[in-house]
CSV table of C-alpha atoms in Angstrom, one decimal:
chain,number,residue,atom,x,y,z
V,1437,MET,CA,86.7,65.1,75.1
V,1438,GLN,CA,85.2,62.1,76.8
V,1439,ASP,CA,81.8,62.5,75.0
V,1440,TRP,CA,83.5,62.7,71.6
V,1441,SER,CA,85.3,59.5,72.1
V,1442,GLN,CA,82.3,57.6,73.1
V,1443,GLY,CA,80.2,58.9,70.2
V,1444,GLY,CA,83.0,57.9,67.8
V,1445,LEU,CA,83.1,54.3,69.1
V,1446,GLY,CA,79.4,53.9,68.7
V,1447,ALA,CA,79.5,55.0,65.1
V,1448,ALA,CA,82.4,52.6,64.4
V,1449,ALA,CA,80.4,49.7,65.8
V,1450,GLY,CA,77.4,50.6,63.7
V,1451,SER,CA,79.6,50.8,60.6
V,1452,GLY,CA,81.0,47.2,61.2
V,1453,ALA,CA,77.5,45.6,61.5
V,1454,ALA,CA,76.5,47.2,58.2
V,1455,GLU,CA,79.5,45.8,56.5
V,1456,GLN,CA,78.7,42.3,57.8
V,1457,THR,CA,75.2,42.3,56.3
V,1458,ALA,CA,76.1,44.1,53.1
V,1459,TYR,CA,76.1,40.9,51.0
V,1460,LEU,CA,72.9,39.3,52.4
V,1461,PRO,CA,69.8,39.3,50.2
V,1462,PRO,CA,67.5,42.3,50.8
V,1463,TYR,CA,64.7,41.8,53.3
V,1464,PRO,CA,61.5,41.6,51.3
V,1465,GLY,CA,59.5,43.4,53.9
V,1466,PRO,CA,56.4,42.5,55.7
V,1467,GLY,CA,53.8,40.7,53.5
V,1468,LEU,CA,56.3,39.7,50.8
V,1469,GLU,CA,57.6,36.4,52.3
V,1470,GLN,CA,55.1,34.5,50.2
V,1471,GLY,CA,56.7,35.9,47.1
V,1472,GLY,CA,59.9,34.0,47.8
V,1473,ALA,CA,58.0,30.8,48.3
V,1474,ALA,CA,56.3,31.3,44.9
V,1475,GLU,CA,59.6,31.8,43.3
V,1476,GLN,CA,61.0,28.7,44.8
V,1477,THR,CA,58.1,26.6,43.4
V,1478,ALA,CA,57.9,28.3,40.1
V,1479,TYR,CA,59.6,25.3,38.3
V,1480,LEU,CA,57.5,22.5,39.9
V,1481,PRO,CA,54.8,20.8,37.7
V,1482,PRO,CA,51.4,22.4,38.1
V,1483,TYR,CA,49.0,20.8,40.6
V,1484,PRO,CA,46.4,18.9,38.5
V,1485,GLY,CA,43.6,19.9,40.8
V,1486,PRO,CA,41.2,17.9,42.9
V,1487,GLY,CA,40.0,14.7,41.3
V,1488,LEU,CA,42.7,14.7,38.6
V,1489,GLU,CA,45.4,12.9,40.7
V,1490,GLN,CA,44.4,9.6,39.1
V,1491,GLY,CA,45.2,10.9,35.7
V,1492,GLY,CA,48.9,10.9,36.5
V,1493,ALA,CA,48.7,7.3,37.8
V,1494,ALA,CA,46.9,6.2,34.6
V,1495,GLU,CA,49.7,7.8,32.5
V,1496,GLN,CA,52.3,6.0,34.6
V,1497,THR,CA,50.7,2.6,34.1
V,1498,ALA,CA,49.7,3.1,30.5
V,1499,TYR,CA,52.4,0.8,29.2
V,1500,LEU,CA,51.9,-2.0,31.7
V,1501,PRO,CA,50.3,-5.3,30.5
V,1502,PRO,CA,46.5,-5.4,31.1
V,1503,TYR,CA,45.3,-7.2,34.1
V,1504,PRO,CA,43.8,-10.5,33.0
V,1505,GLY,CA,40.9,-10.3,35.4
V,1506,PRO,CA,39.9,-12.5,38.4
V,1507,GLY,CA,40.3,-16.3,37.8
V,1508,LEU,CA,42.6,-15.8,34.8
V,1509,GLU,CA,45.8,-15.5,36.7
V,1510,GLN,CA,46.4,-19.3,36.3
V,1511,GLY,CA,46.6,-18.9,32.5
V,1512,GLY,CA,49.9,-17.1,32.7
V,1513,ALA,CA,51.3,-19.8,35.1
V,1514,ALA,CA,50.1,-22.5,32.7
V,1515,GLU,CA,51.8,-20.8,29.8
V,1516,GLN,CA,55.0,-20.4,31.7
V,1517,THR,CA,55.1,-24.1,32.5
V,1518,ALA,CA,53.8,-25.4,29.2
V,1519,TYR,CA,57.2,-26.4,28.0
V,1520,LEU,CA,58.5,-27.9,31.2
V,1521,PRO,CA,58.9,-31.7,31.2
V,1522,PRO,CA,56.0,-33.6,32.9
V,1523,TYR,CA,56.4,-34.4,36.6
V,1524,PRO,CA,57.1,-38.1,36.9
V,1525,GLY,CA,55.0,-38.5,40.0
V,1526,PRO,CA,55.9,-39.5,43.6
V,1527,GLY,CA,58.3,-42.4,43.9
V,1528,LEU,CA,59.4,-42.6,40.3
V,1529,GLU,CA,62.6,-40.8,41.1
V,1530,GLN,CA,63.7,-44.2,42.6
V,1531,GLY,CA,63.4,-46.0,39.3
V,1532,GLY,CA,67.0,-45.3,38.3
V,1533,ALA,CA,68.3,-46.4,41.7
V,1534,ALA,CA,66.1,-49.5,41.6
V,1535,GLU,CA,67.3,-50.5,38.2
V,1536,GLU,CA,70.9,-50.0,39.3
V,1537,THR,CA,70.2,-52.2,42.3
V,1538,ARG,CA,68.7,-54.9,40.2
V,1539,GLY,CA,71.7,-54.8,37.9
V,1540,HIS,CA,74.0,-55.3,40.9
V,1541,ARG,CA,71.8,-58.2,42.1
V,1542,ALA,CA,72.0,-59.8,38.7
V,1543,ALA,CA,75.7,-59.6,38.8
V,1544,ALA,CA,75.9,-61.1,42.3
V,1545,ALA,CA,73.5,-63.9,41.3
V,1546,GLY,CA,75.6,-64.8,38.3
V,1547,GLY,CA,79.0,-64.4,40.0
V,1548,LEU,CA,79.8,-61.4,37.7
V,1549,PRO,CA,81.3,-58.1,38.7
V,1550,PRO,CA,78.7,-55.3,39.2
V,1551,HIS,CA,79.5,-53.5,36.0
V,1552,ALA,CA,79.0,-56.6,33.9
V,1553,ALA,CA,75.3,-56.6,34.3
V,1554,ALA,CA,74.9,-53.0,33.1
V,1555,ASP,CA,73.5,-52.4,29.7
V,1556,PRO,CA,76.1,-51.4,27.1
V,1557,ALA,CA,73.9,-48.6,25.8
V,1558,PRO,CA,70.9,-46.8,27.2
V,1559,ALA,CA,67.6,-47.7,25.6
V,1560,SER,CA,66.0,-45.2,23.3
V,1561,PRO,CA,62.9,-43.5,24.8
V,1562,PRO,CA,59.5,-44.4,23.5
V,1563,ALA,CA,58.2,-42.4,20.6
V,1564,GLY,CA,55.0,-41.5,22.4
V,1565,ASN,CA,53.8,-41.1,25.9
V,1566,ALA,CA,50.5,-42.8,26.3
V,1567,ALA,CA,50.1,-41.7,29.9
V,1568,ASP,CA,49.8,-38.1,28.8
V,1569,ALA,CA,46.7,-38.7,26.7
V,1570,PRO,CA,43.4,-37.7,28.3
V,1571,GLY,CA,41.8,-40.6,30.1
V,1572,ALA,CA,44.8,-42.9,29.7
V,1573,GLU,CA,45.1,-45.7,32.2
V,1574,TRP,CA,47.7,-48.3,33.0
V,1575,SER,CA,47.1,-51.4,30.9
V,1576,PRO,CA,47.0,-54.9,32.7
V,1577,PRO,CA,50.5,-56.4,32.6
V,1578,THR,CA,49.1,-59.8,31.9
V,1579,LEU,CA,47.3,-58.9,28.7
V,1580,ALA,CA,49.0,-56.1,26.9
V,1581,GLY,CA,51.9,-55.0,29.0
V,1582,ASN,CA,53.0,-51.4,29.4
V,1583,THR,CA,56.5,-49.9,28.8
V,1584,LEU,CA,55.7,-47.1,31.3
V,1585,ARG,CA,54.9,-49.6,34.0
V,1586,ALA,CA,56.4,-48.9,37.5
V,1587,VAL,CA,58.6,-51.7,38.7
V,1588,ASP,CA,58.8,-50.7,42.3
V,1589,PRO,CA,56.1,-51.8,44.7
V,1590,ALA,CA,56.6,-48.6,46.6
V,1591,GLN,CA,55.5,-46.7,43.5
V,1592,ALA,CA,52.3,-48.8,43.2
V,1593,ARG,CA,51.5,-48.1,46.8
V,1594,ALA,CA,52.1,-44.4,46.3
V,1595,GLU,CA,49.7,-44.4,43.3
V,1596,GLY,CA,47.0,-46.2,45.4
V,1597,ARG,CA,47.4,-49.5,43.7
V,1598,SER,CA,48.2,-52.9,45.1
V,1599,PRO,CA,51.7,-54.3,44.3
V,1600,ILE,CA,50.0,-57.8,44.1
V,1601,ILE,CA,48.8,-58.4,40.5
V,1602,ASP,CA,47.5,-61.9,39.6
V,1603,PRO,CA,49.1,-63.4,36.5
V,1604,GLY,CA,45.7,-63.4,34.7
V,1605,PRO,CA,44.1,-65.7,32.1
V,1606,GLN,CA,46.9,-66.1,29.7
V,1607,SER,CA,49.3,-67.6,32.2
V,1608,ALA,CA,46.4,-69.6,33.6
V,1609,ILE,CA,45.8,-71.2,30.2
V,1610,LEU,CA,49.5,-72.0,29.8
V,1611,THR,CA,49.6,-73.5,33.3
V,1612,ALA,CA,46.5,-75.6,32.6
V,1613,ALA,CA,48.0,-76.8,29.3
V,1614,LEU,CA,51.4,-77.7,30.9
V,1615,GLY,CA,49.5,-79.4,33.8
V,1616,LEU,CA,47.4,-81.5,31.4
V,1617,LEU,CA,50.6,-82.3,29.4
V,1618,LEU,CA,52.2,-83.6,32.6
V,1619,ALA,CA,49.1,-85.6,33.5
V,1620,ALA,CA,49.0,-87.2,30.1
V,1621,ALA,CA,52.8,-87.9,29.9
V,1622,ALA,CA,52.7,-89.5,33.4
V,1623,ALA,CA,50.3,-92.0,32.2
V,1624,LEU,CA,52.8,-93.0,29.5
V,1625,GLY,CA,55.7,-93.5,31.9
V,1626,GLN,CA,58.7,-91.7,33.4
V,1627,PHE,CA,60.6,-91.1,30.2
V,1628,ALA,CA,57.6,-89.5,28.6
V,1629,LEU,CA,57.1,-87.4,31.7
V,1630,LEU,CA,60.7,-86.1,31.4
V,1631,VAL,CA,59.9,-83.9,28.4
V,1632,PRO,CA,57.3,-81.5,30.0
V,1633,LEU,CA,59.1,-81.7,33.3
V,1634,ILE,CA,62.3,-80.2,31.9
V,1635,ALA,CA,60.3,-77.4,30.4
V,1636,LEU,CA,58.7,-76.8,33.8
V,1637,GLN,CA,62.1,-76.7,35.5
V,1638,GLY,CA,63.5,-74.2,33.0
V,1639,LEU,CA,60.6,-71.9,33.5
V,1640,THR,CA,60.9,-72.2,37.2
V,1641,ALA,CA,64.6,-71.2,37.2
V,1642,ALA,CA,64.2,-68.3,34.9
V,1643,GLY,CA,61.0,-67.0,36.5
V,1644,TRP,CA,62.3,-67.0,40.0
V,1645,PHE,CA,65.2,-64.8,39.2
V,1646,ARG,CA,63.1,-62.3,37.2
V,1647,LEU,CA,60.5,-62.2,40.0
V,1648,ASN,CA,63.2,-61.0,42.4
V,1649,GLY,CA,64.2,-58.3,40.0
V,1650,MET,CA,67.5,-59.9,39.0
V,1651,TRP,CA,67.9,-60.0,35.2
V,1652,PRO,CA,70.1,-60.9,33.4
V,1653,ALA,CA,71.4,-63.6,35.7
V,1654,ARG,CA,72.4,-66.1,33.2
V,1655,GLN,CA,74.9,-68.0,35.3
V,1656,GLY,CA,72.5,-68.3,38.2
V,1657,ILE,CA,69.7,-69.6,35.9
V,1658,ALA,CA,72.0,-72.0,34.3
V,1659,LEU,CA,73.2,-73.2,37.7
V,1660,ALA,CA,69.7,-73.8,38.9
V,1661,PHE,CA,68.7,-75.6,35.7
V,1662,ALA,CA,71.7,-77.8,35.8
V,1663,GLY,CA,70.8,-78.8,39.4
V,1664,ALA,CA,67.3,-79.7,38.2
V,1665,LEU,CA,68.8,-81.9,35.4
V,1666,ALA,CA,71.1,-83.5,37.9
V,1667,ALA,CA,68.1,-84.3,40.2
V,1668,ASP,CA,66.2,-85.9,37.3
V,1669,ALA,CA,69.2,-88.0,36.4
V,1670,ALA,CA,69.6,-89.1,40.1
V,1671,VAL,CA,65.9,-90.0,40.4
V,1672,LEU,CA,66.1,-92.1,37.2
V,1673,ALA,CA,69.3,-93.8,38.4
V,1674,VAL,CA,67.9,-95.1,41.7
V,1675,ALA,CA,64.8,-97.1,42.5
V,1676,GLN,CA,61.5,-95.4,42.9
V,1677,ALA,CA,61.6,-95.9,46.7
V,1678,HIS,CA,64.8,-93.9,46.9
V,1679,GLY,CA,63.7,-91.0,44.7
V,1680,ALA,CA,63.2,-88.6,47.7
V,1681,GLY,CA,66.7,-89.3,48.9
V,1682,ALA,CA,68.2,-88.6,45.5
V,1683,ILE,CA,66.3,-85.3,45.3
V,1684,VAL,CA,67.5,-84.2,48.8
V,1685,GLY,CA,71.1,-85.2,48.1
V,1686,THR,CA,71.2,-83.3,44.8
V,1687,LEU,CA,69.7,-80.2,46.5
V,1688,GLY,CA,72.3,-80.3,49.3
V,1689,ALA,CA,75.1,-80.6,46.8
V,1690,TRP,CA,73.8,-77.7,44.7
V,1691,VAL,CA,73.4,-75.4,47.7
V,1692,LEU,CA,77.1,-76.1,48.6
V,1693,LEU,CA,78.1,-75.4,45.0
V,1694,THR,CA,76.2,-72.2,44.9
V,1695,LEU,CA,77.8,-71.1,48.2
V,1696,VAL,CA,81.3,-71.7,46.8
V,1697,LEU,CA,80.6,-69.8,43.6
V,1698,GLN,CA,79.2,-66.9,45.5
V,1699,LEU,CA,82.3,-66.6,47.6
V,1700,ARG,CA,84.2,-65.9,44.4
V,1701,SER,CA,81.9,-63.0,43.4
V,1702,GLN,CA,83.4,-59.5,43.4
V,1703,ALA,CA,80.1,-57.8,44.3
V,1704,ASP,CA,79.4,-56.0,47.6
V,1705,PRO,CA,78.5,-58.2,50.6
V,1706,ASP,CA,74.9,-57.2,50.5
V,1707,GLU,CA,74.5,-57.9,46.8
V,1708,ARG,CA,76.4,-61.1,47.3
V,1709,MET,CA,73.8,-62.2,49.9
V,1710,TYR,CA,70.9,-61.3,47.6
V,1711,GLY,CA,72.5,-63.4,44.8
V,1712,LEU,CA,73.1,-66.3,47.2
V,1713,MET,CA,69.5,-66.4,48.4
V,1714,ALA,CA,68.0,-66.1,44.9
V,1715,SER,CA,70.3,-68.8,43.5
V,1716,VAL,CA,69.6,-71.2,46.4
V,1717,ALA,CA,65.8,-70.6,46.2
V,1718,SER,CA,65.8,-71.0,42.4
V,1719,ALA,CA,67.8,-74.2,42.5
V,1720,ALA,CA,65.6,-75.6,45.3
V,1721,LEU,CA,62.4,-75.0,43.4
V,1722,ALA,CA,63.8,-76.4,40.1
V,1723,VAL,CA,65.1,-79.5,41.9
V,1724,ILE,CA,61.9,-80.0,43.8
V,1725,CYS,CA,60.0,-80.3,40.5
V,1726,ALA,CA,61.8,-83.6,40.2
V,1727,GLY,CA,59.2,-84.9,42.7
V,1728,TYR,CA,56.9,-85.5,39.8
V,1729,LEU,CA,59.4,-87.9,38.5
V,1730,ALA,CA,59.9,-89.7,41.9
V,1731,ALA,CA,56.1,-89.9,42.6
V,1732,ASP,CA,53.7,-92.6,41.5
V,1733,THR,CA,52.6,-92.0,37.9
V,1734,ALA,CA,48.9,-92.2,38.9
V,1735,ALA,CA,49.4,-89.6,41.6
V,1736,VAL,CA,51.1,-87.3,39.1
V,1737,THR,CA,48.2,-87.6,36.8
V,1738,VAL,CA,45.7,-86.7,39.5
V,1739,GLY,CA,47.8,-83.9,41.0
V,1740,ALA,CA,48.7,-82.2,37.7
V,1741,ALA,CA,45.1,-82.3,36.5
V,1742,ALA,CA,43.9,-80.8,39.8
V,1743,VAL,CA,46.5,-77.9,39.5
V,1744,ALA,CA,45.4,-77.2,36.0
V,1745,VAL,CA,41.7,-77.0,37.0
V,1746,ALA,CA,42.4,-74.9,40.2
V,1747,VAL,CA,44.6,-72.3,38.4
V,1748,PHE,CA,42.1,-72.0,35.5
V,1749,VAL,CA,39.1,-71.5,37.8
V,1750,ARG,CA,41.1,-69.0,39.9
V,1751,ALA,CA,41.6,-66.8,36.8
V,1752,LEU,CA,37.9,-66.4,36.3
V,1753,PRO,CA,36.4,-62.9,37.1
V,1754,LEU,CA,35.0,-63.7,40.5
V,1755,PRO,CA,35.5,-62.0,43.9
V,1756,THR,CA,38.6,-63.1,45.8
V,1757,ALA,CA,37.0,-65.2,48.5
V,1758,PRO,CA,34.5,-67.1,46.3
V,1759,SER,CA,37.2,-67.6,43.7
V,1760,VAL,CA,39.5,-69.3,46.1
V,1761,GLY,CA,36.7,-71.5,47.4
V,1762,VAL,CA,35.5,-72.4,44.0
V,1763,SER,CA,39.0,-73.2,42.7
V,1764,LEU,CA,39.8,-75.5,45.7
V,1765,ALA,CA,36.4,-77.2,45.3
V,1766,SER,CA,37.2,-77.7,41.6
V,1767,ALA,CA,40.6,-79.1,42.3
V,1768,ALA,CA,39.1,-81.6,44.7
V,1769,GLY,CA,36.4,-82.5,42.2
V,1770,ALA,CA,39.1,-83.0,39.5
V,1771,GLY,CA,41.0,-85.2,41.9
V,1772,VAL,CA,37.9,-87.4,42.4
V,1773,ALA,CA,37.2,-87.5,38.7
V,1774,VAL,CA,40.7,-88.4,37.6
V,1775,GLY,CA,41.3,-90.6,40.6
V,1776,GLY,CA,38.3,-92.7,39.6
V,1777,ILE,CA,40.0,-93.7,36.3
V,1778,THR,CA,43.4,-94.4,37.9
V,1779,SER,CA,44.5,-96.5,40.8
V,1780,VAL,CA,44.2,-93.6,43.3
V,1781,GLY,CA,40.5,-93.9,43.6
V,1782,VAL,CA,38.6,-91.8,46.2
V,1783,GLY,CA,41.9,-90.7,47.6
V,1784,GLY,CA,42.1,-88.4,44.6
V,1785,ALA,CA,39.9,-85.8,46.5
V,1786,LEU,CA,42.5,-85.3,49.2
V,1787,LEU,CA,45.3,-85.3,46.6
V,1788,GLY,CA,43.5,-82.9,44.4
V,1789,LEU,CA,42.7,-80.6,47.3
V,1790,ALA,CA,46.3,-80.6,48.6
V,1791,ALA,CA,47.6,-79.9,45.1
V,1792,GLY,CA,45.1,-77.1,44.6
V,1793,VAL,CA,46.2,-75.4,47.8
V,1794,CYS,CA,49.9,-75.5,46.8
V,1795,ALA,CA,49.0,-74.3,43.4
V,1796,LEU,CA,47.2,-71.2,44.8
V,1797,VAL,CA,50.2,-70.5,47.1
V,1798,GLY,CA,52.6,-70.6,44.1
V,1799,LEU,CA,50.2,-68.4,42.1
V,1800,ARG,CA,50.1,-65.8,44.9
V,1801,VAL,CA,53.9,-65.8,45.1
V,1802,ALA,CA,54.1,-65.1,41.3
V,1803,ALA,CA,51.8,-62.2,41.7
V,1804,TYR,CA,54.0,-60.3,44.2
V,1805,ASP,CA,56.3,-57.4,43.8
V,1806,TYR,CA,54.3,-55.7,41.0
V,1807,PRO,CA,55.6,-58.2,38.4
V,1808,SER,CA,56.0,-57.8,34.7
V,1809,LYS,CA,54.5,-59.7,31.8
V,1810,PHE,CA,57.7,-61.8,31.5
V,1811,VAL,CA,57.3,-62.8,35.2
V,1812,HIS,CA,53.7,-63.8,34.5
V,1813,MET,CA,54.7,-65.9,31.6
V,1814,THR,CA,57.4,-67.7,33.5
V,1815,ALA,CA,57.0,-67.7,37.2
V,1816,GLY,CA,53.2,-67.4,36.9
V,1817,VAL,CA,53.1,-70.5,34.8
V,1818,ALA,CA,55.7,-72.6,36.6
V,1819,LEU,CA,55.3,-71.8,40.3
V,1820,PRO,CA,51.8,-73.4,40.8
V,1821,LEU,CA,53.0,-76.7,39.4
V,1822,ALA,CA,56.4,-76.5,41.2
V,1823,ALA,CA,54.8,-75.8,44.5
V,1824,ALA,CA,52.5,-78.8,44.1
V,1825,ALA,CA,55.3,-81.3,43.4
V,1826,PRO,CA,56.0,-82.1,47.1
V,1827,ALA,CA,52.3,-82.6,47.9
V,1828,VAL,CA,51.9,-84.9,44.9
V,1829,TYR,CA,54.8,-87.0,46.1
V,1830,LEU,CA,53.8,-87.2,49.8
V,1831,ILE,CA,50.0,-87.4,49.4
V,1832,GLY,CA,50.4,-89.9,46.5
V,1833,ARG,CA,52.4,-92.2,48.8
V,1834,VAL,CA,49.6,-92.0,51.4
V,1835,VAL,CA,46.6,-92.7,49.2
V,1836,GLY,CA,48.4,-94.9,46.6
């Protein structure tokens, strides 16, 4: 009885294991395991075989653009950037800010609000860009000018050029002509001298404002020119011995008037200070030109002739140091030559040398700040003669 029950339990256990594995896939048997692997990979692409793997890579890259080859990669970059605007170069991004600053300074100098100096409409761009042509160079500002000229001295330094550009032969010829006209008019008397002197004072007032980058500054220029005319009238109204006092008195009154007018300006404090300094300096230079009217007429003849010769010789194509020496020597020689036919005599050498030194200083000032052709035709013409006026008056009293 006991044996039967144990046998029956063993059979029942075996029957339960069979039912659990009834739905499993049949065991392939020994040696048939690879068949299942073959069935699993039956739908994979066939192996191309050794040495044929590159064929698939070639097919994958068949529609890619061809490689241009070594050294030709730059062609694509050039084509991509062919239609981009040209790079303006280092430092030119400040041009707009510099023009706005000059506009504010012009408003401050003339006592106008800052927006009054702005242009009503932007200027149209030039039709062609000469700087893009092969081998194009910047033209000399004194001869032909250049609309693409940089106006900022920082830009000139960034391009490896000096911000100091001499006015050149054209302004030298005009300076020599105006100097000779002053010398000839002085020989005729004070009233004859007044005509070229007024022209010199007008050029001085306008050129100084433009040299400082302040344009238009019509009120400041008109104020400086009015001070010069007032100085001329004061010198003519007093005796020749009191001419210097009349000039100094007029200058003091005009400085006070300029200060009062600048206090009424609506510009920023910094711009107001720029306008005040430019207005005072312009008025001072224009008033000092009246020294020719207060000086002895013979001294004016010698000094103006010496300035004309010195500036003309300085414009000759010579190295800097020899050019300065030759121009000073020429000024002294002109003083001796002209002094011999006037009452100055041998003292004309000292007068001519002093006038020549002052003329070269004024010429150097007119060459600063990378000036334009307009500056060269105004300040470049007037400043050598204006700077020499005090020397003509003082040295003329010593040697006269």
